[in-house]
Amino acid sequence: MAADIFDSDPRLLASMLELEPSSARVWRAEELSAILSHQMQAEISTDLSALASRSASRRAELERAAADASLATFGGVLRSAQPSLGVLELIKDFAKTHRNQPNSVLPAEIANILYFGAIAAAQLRHGKRITRIDNDAMEKGIRWCAAQPWLDESMRALFAEAEAALPG
């Protein structure tokens, strides 16, 4: 028997008729893994230079990090035992911008990983808090990140360390 429109989910039908459909895309785990891998290999100078241009000291920190091959990428900074605190703040700000833009080219899931990754790295490597979100939101975010099955091993290790350092 052929499917009847009257048996369809009304929410699905309504979404098909929207003039401005939701920009939220559902990404598959393998897609998120590939996007994260690409972002971790991306040069920080490309994505962070506009943010760094607002501050001479941040611009200098970004230039120093970008000149060091081991720190020239998002992954290099987030994996570093001594990342620049200023560059971590730039990564956090970059990710925060993309988390809050519905039409961002960076999926919200990846922006969340970068956002909480930078916060975790600053706390773990420098003992500094670079966010104003409350402890509950930070713990929830770190736990969410740690639970993502598509994380690469370096990010999984960072979030496991951050999760272990959470109070309680």
PDB file of N, CA, C and O in Angstrom, residues 59-116:
ATOM      1  N   ARG A  59      48.411  39.792  19.061  1.00  0.00           N
ATOM      2  CA  ARG A  59      48.971  39.640  17.723  1.00  0.00           C
ATOM      3  C   ARG A  59      50.396  39.095  17.827  1.00  0.00           C
ATOM      4  O   ARG A  59      50.778  38.178  17.100  1.00  0.00           O
ATOM      5  N   ALA A  60      51.171  39.613  18.781  1.00  0.00           N
ATOM      6  CA  ALA A  60      52.544  39.145  18.970  1.00  0.00           C
ATOM      7  C   ALA A  60      52.565  37.690  19.434  1.00  0.00           C
ATOM      8  O   ALA A  60      53.387  36.897  18.961  1.00  0.00           O
ATOM      9  N   GLU A  61      51.662  37.324  20.347  1.00  0.00           N
ATOM     10  CA  GLU A  61      51.588  35.928  20.812  1.00  0.00           C
ATOM     11  C   GLU A  61      51.229  34.989  19.663  1.00  0.00           C
ATOM     12  O   GLU A  61      51.797  33.906  19.533  1.00  0.00           O
ATOM     13  N   LEU A  62      50.277  35.410  18.838  1.00  0.00           N
ATOM     14  CA  LEU A  62      49.864  34.593  17.699  1.00  0.00           C
ATOM     15  C   LEU A  62      51.017  34.440  16.712  1.00  0.00           C
ATOM     16  O   LEU A  62      51.277  33.341  16.220  1.00  0.00           O
ATOM     17  N   GLU A  63      51.734  35.507  16.459  1.00  0.00           N
ATOM     18  CA  GLU A  63      52.878  35.447  15.540  1.00  0.00           C
ATOM     19  C   GLU A  63      53.963  34.518  16.070  1.00  0.00           C
ATOM     20  O   GLU A  63      54.547  33.742  15.311  1.00  0.00           O
ATOM     21  N   ARG A  64      54.246  34.583  17.387  1.00  0.00           N
ATOM     22  CA  ARG A  64      55.254  33.684  17.980  1.00  0.00           C
ATOM     23  C   ARG A  64      54.811  32.230  17.854  1.00  0.00           C
ATOM     24  O   ARG A  64      55.595  31.356  17.490  1.00  0.00           O
ATOM     25  N   ALA A  65      53.532  31.961  18.169  1.00  0.00           N
ATOM     26  CA  ALA A  65      53.030  30.585  18.086  1.00  0.00           C
ATOM     27  C   ALA A  65      53.049  30.103  16.647  1.00  0.00           C
ATOM     28  O   ALA A  65      53.473  28.980  16.366  1.00  0.00           O
ATOM     29  N   ALA A  66      52.616  30.946  15.711  1.00  0.00           N
ATOM     30  CA  ALA A  66      52.556  30.542  14.306  1.00  0.00           C
ATOM     31  C   ALA A  66      53.948  30.281  13.731  1.00  0.00           C
ATOM     32  O   ALA A  66      54.098  29.476  12.811  1.00  0.00           O
ATOM     33  N   ALA A  67      54.964  30.938  14.281  1.00  0.00           N
ATOM     34  CA  ALA A  67      56.333  30.737  13.808  1.00  0.00           C
ATOM     35  C   ALA A  67      56.918  29.407  14.269  1.00  0.00           C
ATOM     36  O   ALA A  67      57.860  28.898  13.673  1.00  0.00           O
ATOM     37  N   ASP A  68      56.352  28.831  15.316  1.00  0.00           N
ATOM     38  CA  ASP A  68      56.804  27.540  15.847  1.00  0.00           C
ATOM     39  C   ASP A  68      55.948  26.451  15.204  1.00  0.00           C
ATOM     40  O   ASP A  68      54.744  26.382  15.442  1.00  0.00           O
ATOM     41  N   ALA A  69      56.553  25.600  14.386  1.00  0.00           N
ATOM     42  CA  ALA A  69      55.794  24.582  13.650  1.00  0.00           C
ATOM     43  C   ALA A  69      54.941  23.707  14.564  1.00  0.00           C
ATOM     44  O   ALA A  69      53.852  23.289  14.188  1.00  0.00           O
ATOM     45  N   SER A  70      55.405  23.463  15.794  1.00  0.00           N
ATOM     46  CA  SER A  70      54.643  22.600  16.697  1.00  0.00           C
ATOM     47  C   SER A  70      53.419  23.303  17.281  1.00  0.00           C
ATOM     48  O   SER A  70      52.536  22.651  17.836  1.00  0.00           O
ATOM     49  N   LEU A  71      53.359  24.624  17.159  1.00  0.00           N
ATOM     50  CA  LEU A  71      52.247  25.398  17.715  1.00  0.00           C
ATOM     51  C   LEU A  71      51.456  26.143  16.639  1.00  0.00           C
ATOM     52  O   LEU A  71      50.594  26.948  16.962  1.00  0.00           O
ATOM     53  N   ALA A  72      51.734  25.885  15.383  1.00  0.00           N
ATOM     54  CA  ALA A  72      51.140  26.653  14.295  1.00  0.00           C
ATOM     55  C   ALA A  72      49.720  26.231  13.945  1.00  0.00           C
ATOM     56  O   ALA A  72      49.062  26.893  13.154  1.00  0.00           O
ATOM     57  N   THR A  73      49.240  25.140  14.533  1.00  0.00           N
ATOM     58  CA  THR A  73      47.898  24.648  14.227  1.00  0.00           C
ATOM     59  C   THR A  73      47.056  24.600  15.500  1.00  0.00           C
ATOM     60  O   THR A  73      47.587  24.652  16.609  1.00  0.00           O
ATOM     61  N   PHE A  74      45.744  24.488  15.322  1.00  0.00           N
ATOM     62  CA  PHE A  74      44.861  24.357  16.479  1.00  0.00           C
ATOM     63  C   PHE A  74      45.266  23.145  17.309  1.00  0.00           C
ATOM     64  O   PHE A  74      45.357  23.221  18.530  1.00  0.00           O
ATOM     65  N   GLY A  75      45.520  22.026  16.647  1.00  0.00           N
ATOM     66  CA  GLY A  75      45.914  20.813  17.351  1.00  0.00           C
ATOM     67  C   GLY A  75      47.221  20.986  18.083  1.00  0.00           C
ATOM     68  O   GLY A  75      47.371  20.525  19.220  1.00  0.00           O
ATOM     69  N   GLY A  76      48.175  21.657  17.463  1.00  0.00           N
ATOM     70  CA  GLY A  76      49.460  21.893  18.106  1.00  0.00           C
ATOM     71  C   GLY A  76      49.316  22.684  19.390  1.00  0.00           C
ATOM     72  O   GLY A  76      49.941  22.356  20.403  1.00  0.00           O
ATOM     73  N   VAL A  77      48.486  23.709  19.360  1.00  0.00           N
ATOM     74  CA  VAL A  77      48.272  24.530  20.557  1.00  0.00           C
ATOM     75  C   VAL A  77      47.564  23.715  21.635  1.00  0.00           C
ATOM     76  O   VAL A  77      47.977  23.692  22.791  1.00  0.00           O
ATOM     77  N   LEU A  78      46.485  23.041  21.258  1.00  0.00           N
ATOM     78  CA  LEU A  78      45.690  22.313  22.258  1.00  0.00           C
ATOM     79  C   LEU A  78      46.420  21.098  22.825  1.00  0.00           C
ATOM     80  O   LEU A  78      46.147  20.681  23.944  1.00  0.00           O
ATOM     81  N   ARG A  79      47.383  20.540  22.077  1.00  0.00           N
ATOM     82  CA  ARG A  79      48.156  19.387  22.558  1.00  0.00           C
ATOM     83  C   ARG A  79      49.395  19.806  23.349  1.00  0.00           C
ATOM     84  O   ARG A  79      50.014  18.977  24.012  1.00  0.00           O
ATOM     85  N   SER A  80      49.780  21.056  23.270  1.00  0.00           N
ATOM     86  CA  SER A  80      51.028  21.524  23.863  1.00  0.00           C
ATOM     87  C   SER A  80      51.010  21.444  25.389  1.00  0.00           C
ATOM     88  O   SER A  80      49.993  21.699  26.030  1.00  0.00           O
ATOM     89  N   ALA A  81      52.176  21.127  25.940  1.00  0.00           N
ATOM     90  CA  ALA A  81      52.320  21.126  27.402  1.00  0.00           C
ATOM     91  C   ALA A  81      52.358  22.555  27.937  1.00  0.00           C
ATOM     92  O   ALA A  81      52.015  22.795  29.086  1.00  0.00           O
ATOM     93  N   GLN A  82      52.767  23.520  27.111  1.00  0.00           N
ATOM     94  CA  GLN A  82      52.836  24.927  27.509  1.00  0.00           C
ATOM     95  C   GLN A  82      52.305  25.826  26.395  1.00  0.00           C
ATOM     96  O   GLN A  82      53.061  26.607  25.807  1.00  0.00           O
ATOM     97  N   PRO A  83      51.025  25.747  26.113  1.00  0.00           N
ATOM     98  CA  PRO A  83      50.472  26.610  25.061  1.00  0.00           C
ATOM     99  C   PRO A  83      50.416  28.055  25.532  1.00  0.00           C
ATOM    100  O   PRO A  83      50.354  28.328  26.732  1.00  0.00           O
ATOM    101  N   SER A  84      50.435  28.961  24.602  1.00  0.00           N
ATOM    102  CA  SER A  84      50.291  30.378  24.931  1.00  0.00           C
ATOM    103  C   SER A  84      48.889  30.616  25.477  1.00  0.00           C
ATOM    104  O   SER A  84      47.891  30.235  24.858  1.00  0.00           O
ATOM    105  N   LEU A  85      48.817  31.245  26.633  1.00  0.00           N
ATOM    106  CA  LEU A  85      47.522  31.551  27.232  1.00  0.00           C
ATOM    107  C   LEU A  85      46.724  32.497  26.325  1.00  0.00           C
ATOM    108  O   LEU A  85      45.518  32.328  26.139  1.00  0.00           O
ATOM    109  N   GLY A  86      47.400  33.459  25.735  1.00  0.00           N
ATOM    110  CA  GLY A  86      46.732  34.389  24.827  1.00  0.00           C
ATOM    111  C   GLY A  86      46.154  33.692  23.611  1.00  0.00           C
ATOM    112  O   GLY A  86      45.051  34.022  23.164  1.00  0.00           O
ATOM    113  N   VAL A  87      46.889  32.736  23.058  1.00  0.00           N
ATOM    114  CA  VAL A  87      46.387  31.998  21.893  1.00  0.00           C
ATOM    115  C   VAL A  87      45.213  31.110  22.306  1.00  0.00           C
ATOM    116  O   VAL A  87      44.233  30.987  21.568  1.00  0.00           O
ATOM    117  N   LEU A  88      45.263  30.528  23.493  1.00  0.00           N
ATOM    118  CA  LEU A  88      44.116  29.749  23.979  1.00  0.00           C
ATOM    119  C   LEU A  88      42.877  30.642  24.098  1.00  0.00           C
ATOM    120  O   LEU A  88      41.770  30.219  23.746  1.00  0.00           O
ATOM    121  N   GLU A  89      43.072  31.862  24.566  1.00  0.00           N
ATOM    122  CA  GLU A  89      41.940  32.796  24.656  1.00  0.00           C
ATOM    123  C   GLU A  89      41.409  33.136  23.267  1.00  0.00           C
ATOM    124  O   GLU A  89      40.197  33.253  23.075  1.00  0.00           O
ATOM    125  N   LEU A  90      42.306  33.281  22.291  1.00  0.00           N
ATOM    126  CA  LEU A  90      41.864  33.537  20.918  1.00  0.00           C
ATOM    127  C   LEU A  90      41.076  32.351  20.369  1.00  0.00           C
ATOM    128  O   LEU A  90      40.057  32.538  19.700  1.00  0.00           O
ATOM    129  N   ILE A  91      41.546  31.135  20.633  1.00  0.00           N
ATOM    130  CA  ILE A  91      40.823  29.942  20.183  1.00  0.00           C
ATOM    131  C   ILE A  91      39.441  29.895  20.831  1.00  0.00           C
ATOM    132  O   ILE A  91      38.436  29.628  20.166  1.00  0.00           O
ATOM    133  N   LYS A  92      39.390  30.190  22.127  1.00  0.00           N
ATOM    134  CA  LYS A  92      38.097  30.201  22.824  1.00  0.00           C
ATOM    135  C   LYS A  92      37.155  31.221  22.199  1.00  0.00           C
ATOM    136  O   LYS A  92      35.996  30.934  21.927  1.00  0.00           O
ATOM    137  N   ASP A  93      37.661  32.426  21.937  1.00  0.00           N
ATOM    138  CA  ASP A  93      36.831  33.480  21.345  1.00  0.00           C
ATOM    139  C   ASP A  93      36.384  33.118  19.927  1.00  0.00           C
ATOM    140  O   ASP A  93      35.233  33.356  19.549  1.00  0.00           O
ATOM    141  N   PHE A  94      37.292  32.542  19.151  1.00  0.00           N
ATOM    142  CA  PHE A  94      36.966  32.086  17.793  1.00  0.00           C
ATOM    143  C   PHE A  94      35.843  31.050  17.847  1.00  0.00           C
ATOM    144  O   PHE A  94      34.852  31.140  17.129  1.00  0.00           O
ATOM    145  N   ALA A  95      35.998  30.074  18.726  1.00  0.00           N
ATOM    146  CA  ALA A  95      34.997  29.009  18.845  1.00  0.00           C
ATOM    147  C   ALA A  95      33.669  29.556  19.355  1.00  0.00           C
ATOM    148  O   ALA A  95      32.600  29.154  18.877  1.00  0.00           O
ATOM    149  N   LYS A  96      33.738  30.472  20.309  1.00  0.00           N
ATOM    150  CA  LYS A  96      32.511  31.063  20.860  1.00  0.00           C
ATOM    151  C   LYS A  96      31.729  31.778  19.768  1.00  0.00           C
ATOM    152  O   LYS A  96      30.501  31.670  19.697  1.00  0.00           O
ATOM    153  N   THR A  97      32.435  32.485  18.911  1.00  0.00           N
ATOM    154  CA  THR A  97      31.786  33.167  17.790  1.00  0.00           C
ATOM    155  C   THR A  97      31.063  32.159  16.896  1.00  0.00           C
ATOM    156  O   THR A  97      29.920  32.378  16.508  1.00  0.00           O
ATOM    157  N   HIS A  98      31.724  31.052  16.598  1.00  0.00           N
ATOM    158  CA  HIS A  98      31.128  30.044  15.716  1.00  0.00           C
ATOM    159  C   HIS A  98      30.026  29.247  16.405  1.00  0.00           C
ATOM    160  O   HIS A  98      29.101  28.785  15.732  1.00  0.00           O
ATOM    161  N   ARG A  99      30.108  29.098  17.716  1.00  0.00           N
ATOM    162  CA  ARG A  99      29.046  28.391  18.458  1.00  0.00           C
ATOM    163  C   ARG A  99      27.736  29.153  18.365  1.00  0.00           C
ATOM    164  O   ARG A  99      26.667  28.569  18.387  1.00  0.00           O
ATOM    165  N   ASN A 100      27.828  30.476  18.310  1.00  0.00           N
ATOM    166  CA  ASN A 100      26.650  31.328  18.383  1.00  0.00           C
ATOM    167  C   ASN A 100      26.155  31.825  17.029  1.00  0.00           C
ATOM    168  O   ASN A 100      25.258  32.641  16.983  1.00  0.00           O
ATOM    169  N   GLN A 101      26.763  31.374  15.944  1.00  0.00           N
ATOM    170  CA  GLN A 101      26.323  31.786  14.611  1.00  0.00           C
ATOM    171  C   GLN A 101      25.587  30.629  13.939  1.00  0.00           C
ATOM    172  O   GLN A 101      26.201  29.615  13.606  1.00  0.00           O
ATOM    173  N   PRO A 102      24.294  30.773  13.729  1.00  0.00           N
ATOM    174  CA  PRO A 102      23.542  29.673  13.130  1.00  0.00           C
ATOM    175  C   PRO A 102      24.006  29.308  11.718  1.00  0.00           C
ATOM    176  O   PRO A 102      23.865  28.173  11.307  1.00  0.00           O
ATOM    177  N   ASN A 103      24.606  30.242  10.995  1.00  0.00           N
ATOM    178  CA  ASN A 103      25.043  29.956   9.625  1.00  0.00           C
ATOM    179  C   ASN A 103      26.550  29.761   9.517  1.00  0.00           C
ATOM    180  O   ASN A 103      27.115  29.874   8.435  1.00  0.00           O
ATOM    181  N   SER A 104      27.194  29.456  10.613  1.00  0.00           N
ATOM    182  CA  SER A 104      28.641  29.250  10.619  1.00  0.00           C
ATOM    183  C   SER A 104      29.011  28.041   9.762  1.00  0.00           C
ATOM    184  O   SER A 104      28.284  27.053   9.707  1.00  0.00           O
ATOM    185  N   VAL A 105      30.167  28.122   9.112  1.00  0.00           N
ATOM    186  CA  VAL A 105      30.660  26.976   8.347  1.00  0.00           C
ATOM    187  C   VAL A 105      31.226  25.904   9.269  1.00  0.00           C
ATOM    188  O   VAL A 105      31.422  24.764   8.855  1.00  0.00           O
ATOM    189  N   LEU A 106      31.490  26.275  10.513  1.00  0.00           N
ATOM    190  CA  LEU A 106      32.017  25.330  11.496  1.00  0.00           C
ATOM    191  C   LEU A 106      30.841  24.751  12.286  1.00  0.00           C
ATOM    192  O   LEU A 106      30.103  25.500  12.917  1.00  0.00           O
ATOM    193  N   PRO A 107      30.645  23.438  12.244  1.00  0.00           N
ATOM    194  CA  PRO A 107      29.538  22.857  13.016  1.00  0.00           C
ATOM    195  C   PRO A 107      29.650  23.207  14.497  1.00  0.00           C
ATOM    196  O   PRO A 107      30.742  23.302  15.050  1.00  0.00           O
ATOM    197  N   ALA A 108      28.513  23.389  15.137  1.00  0.00           N
ATOM    198  CA  ALA A 108      28.485  23.754  16.558  1.00  0.00           C
ATOM    199  C   ALA A 108      29.235  22.726  17.403  1.00  0.00           C
ATOM    200  O   ALA A 108      29.887  23.091  18.384  1.00  0.00           O
ATOM    201  N   GLU A 109      29.153  21.459  17.031  1.00  0.00           N
ATOM    202  CA  GLU A 109      29.847  20.418  17.795  1.00  0.00           C
ATOM    203  C   GLU A 109      31.356  20.643  17.782  1.00  0.00           C
ATOM    204  O   GLU A 109      32.024  20.479  18.806  1.00  0.00           O
ATOM    205  N   ILE A 110      31.902  21.024  16.633  1.00  0.00           N
ATOM    206  CA  ILE A 110      33.341  21.274  16.521  1.00  0.00           C
ATOM    207  C   ILE A 110      33.700  22.554  17.276  1.00  0.00           C
ATOM    208  O   ILE A 110      34.704  22.612  17.993  1.00  0.00           O
ATOM    209  N   ALA A 111      32.858  23.576  17.149  1.00  0.00           N
ATOM    210  CA  ALA A 111      33.092  24.818  17.890  1.00  0.00           C
ATOM    211  C   ALA A 111      33.088  24.546  19.389  1.00  0.00           C
ATOM    212  O   ALA A 111      33.913  25.099  20.124  1.00  0.00           O
ATOM    213  N   ASN A 112      32.195  23.672  19.853  1.00  0.00           N
ATOM    214  CA  ASN A 112      32.166  23.322  21.278  1.00  0.00           C
ATOM    215  C   ASN A 112      33.452  22.625  21.709  1.00  0.00           C
ATOM    216  O   ASN A 112      33.968  22.888  22.799  1.00  0.00           O
ATOM    217  N   ILE A 113      33.961  21.731  20.875  1.00  0.00           N
ATOM    218  CA  ILE A 113      35.212  21.038  21.202  1.00  0.00           C
ATOM    219  C   ILE A 113      36.351  22.049  21.324  1.00  0.00           C
ATOM    220  O   ILE A 113      37.149  22.000  22.266  1.00  0.00           O
ATOM    221  N   LEU A 114      36.444  22.984  20.381  1.00  0.00           N
ATOM    222  CA  LEU A 114      37.495  24.005  20.441  1.00  0.00           C
ATOM    223  C   LEU A 114      37.315  24.917  21.652  1.00  0.00           C
ATOM    224  O   LEU A 114      38.288  25.252  22.341  1.00  0.00           O
ATOM    225  N   TYR A 115      36.077  25.305  21.903  1.00  0.00           N
ATOM    226  CA  TYR A 115      35.777  26.205  23.018  1.00  0.00           C
ATOM    227  C   TYR A 115      36.168  25.576  24.351  1.00  0.00           C
ATOM    228  O   TYR A 115      36.959  26.136  25.115  1.00  0.00           O
ATOM    229  N   PHE A 116      35.638  24.397  24.622  1.00  0.00           N
ATOM    230  CA  PHE A 116      35.941  23.753  25.902  1.00  0.00           C
ATOM    231  C   PHE A 116      37.369  23.212  25.937  1.00  0.00           C
ATOM    232  O   PHE A 116      37.971  23.122  27.003  1.00  0.00           O
TER     233      PHE A 116
END
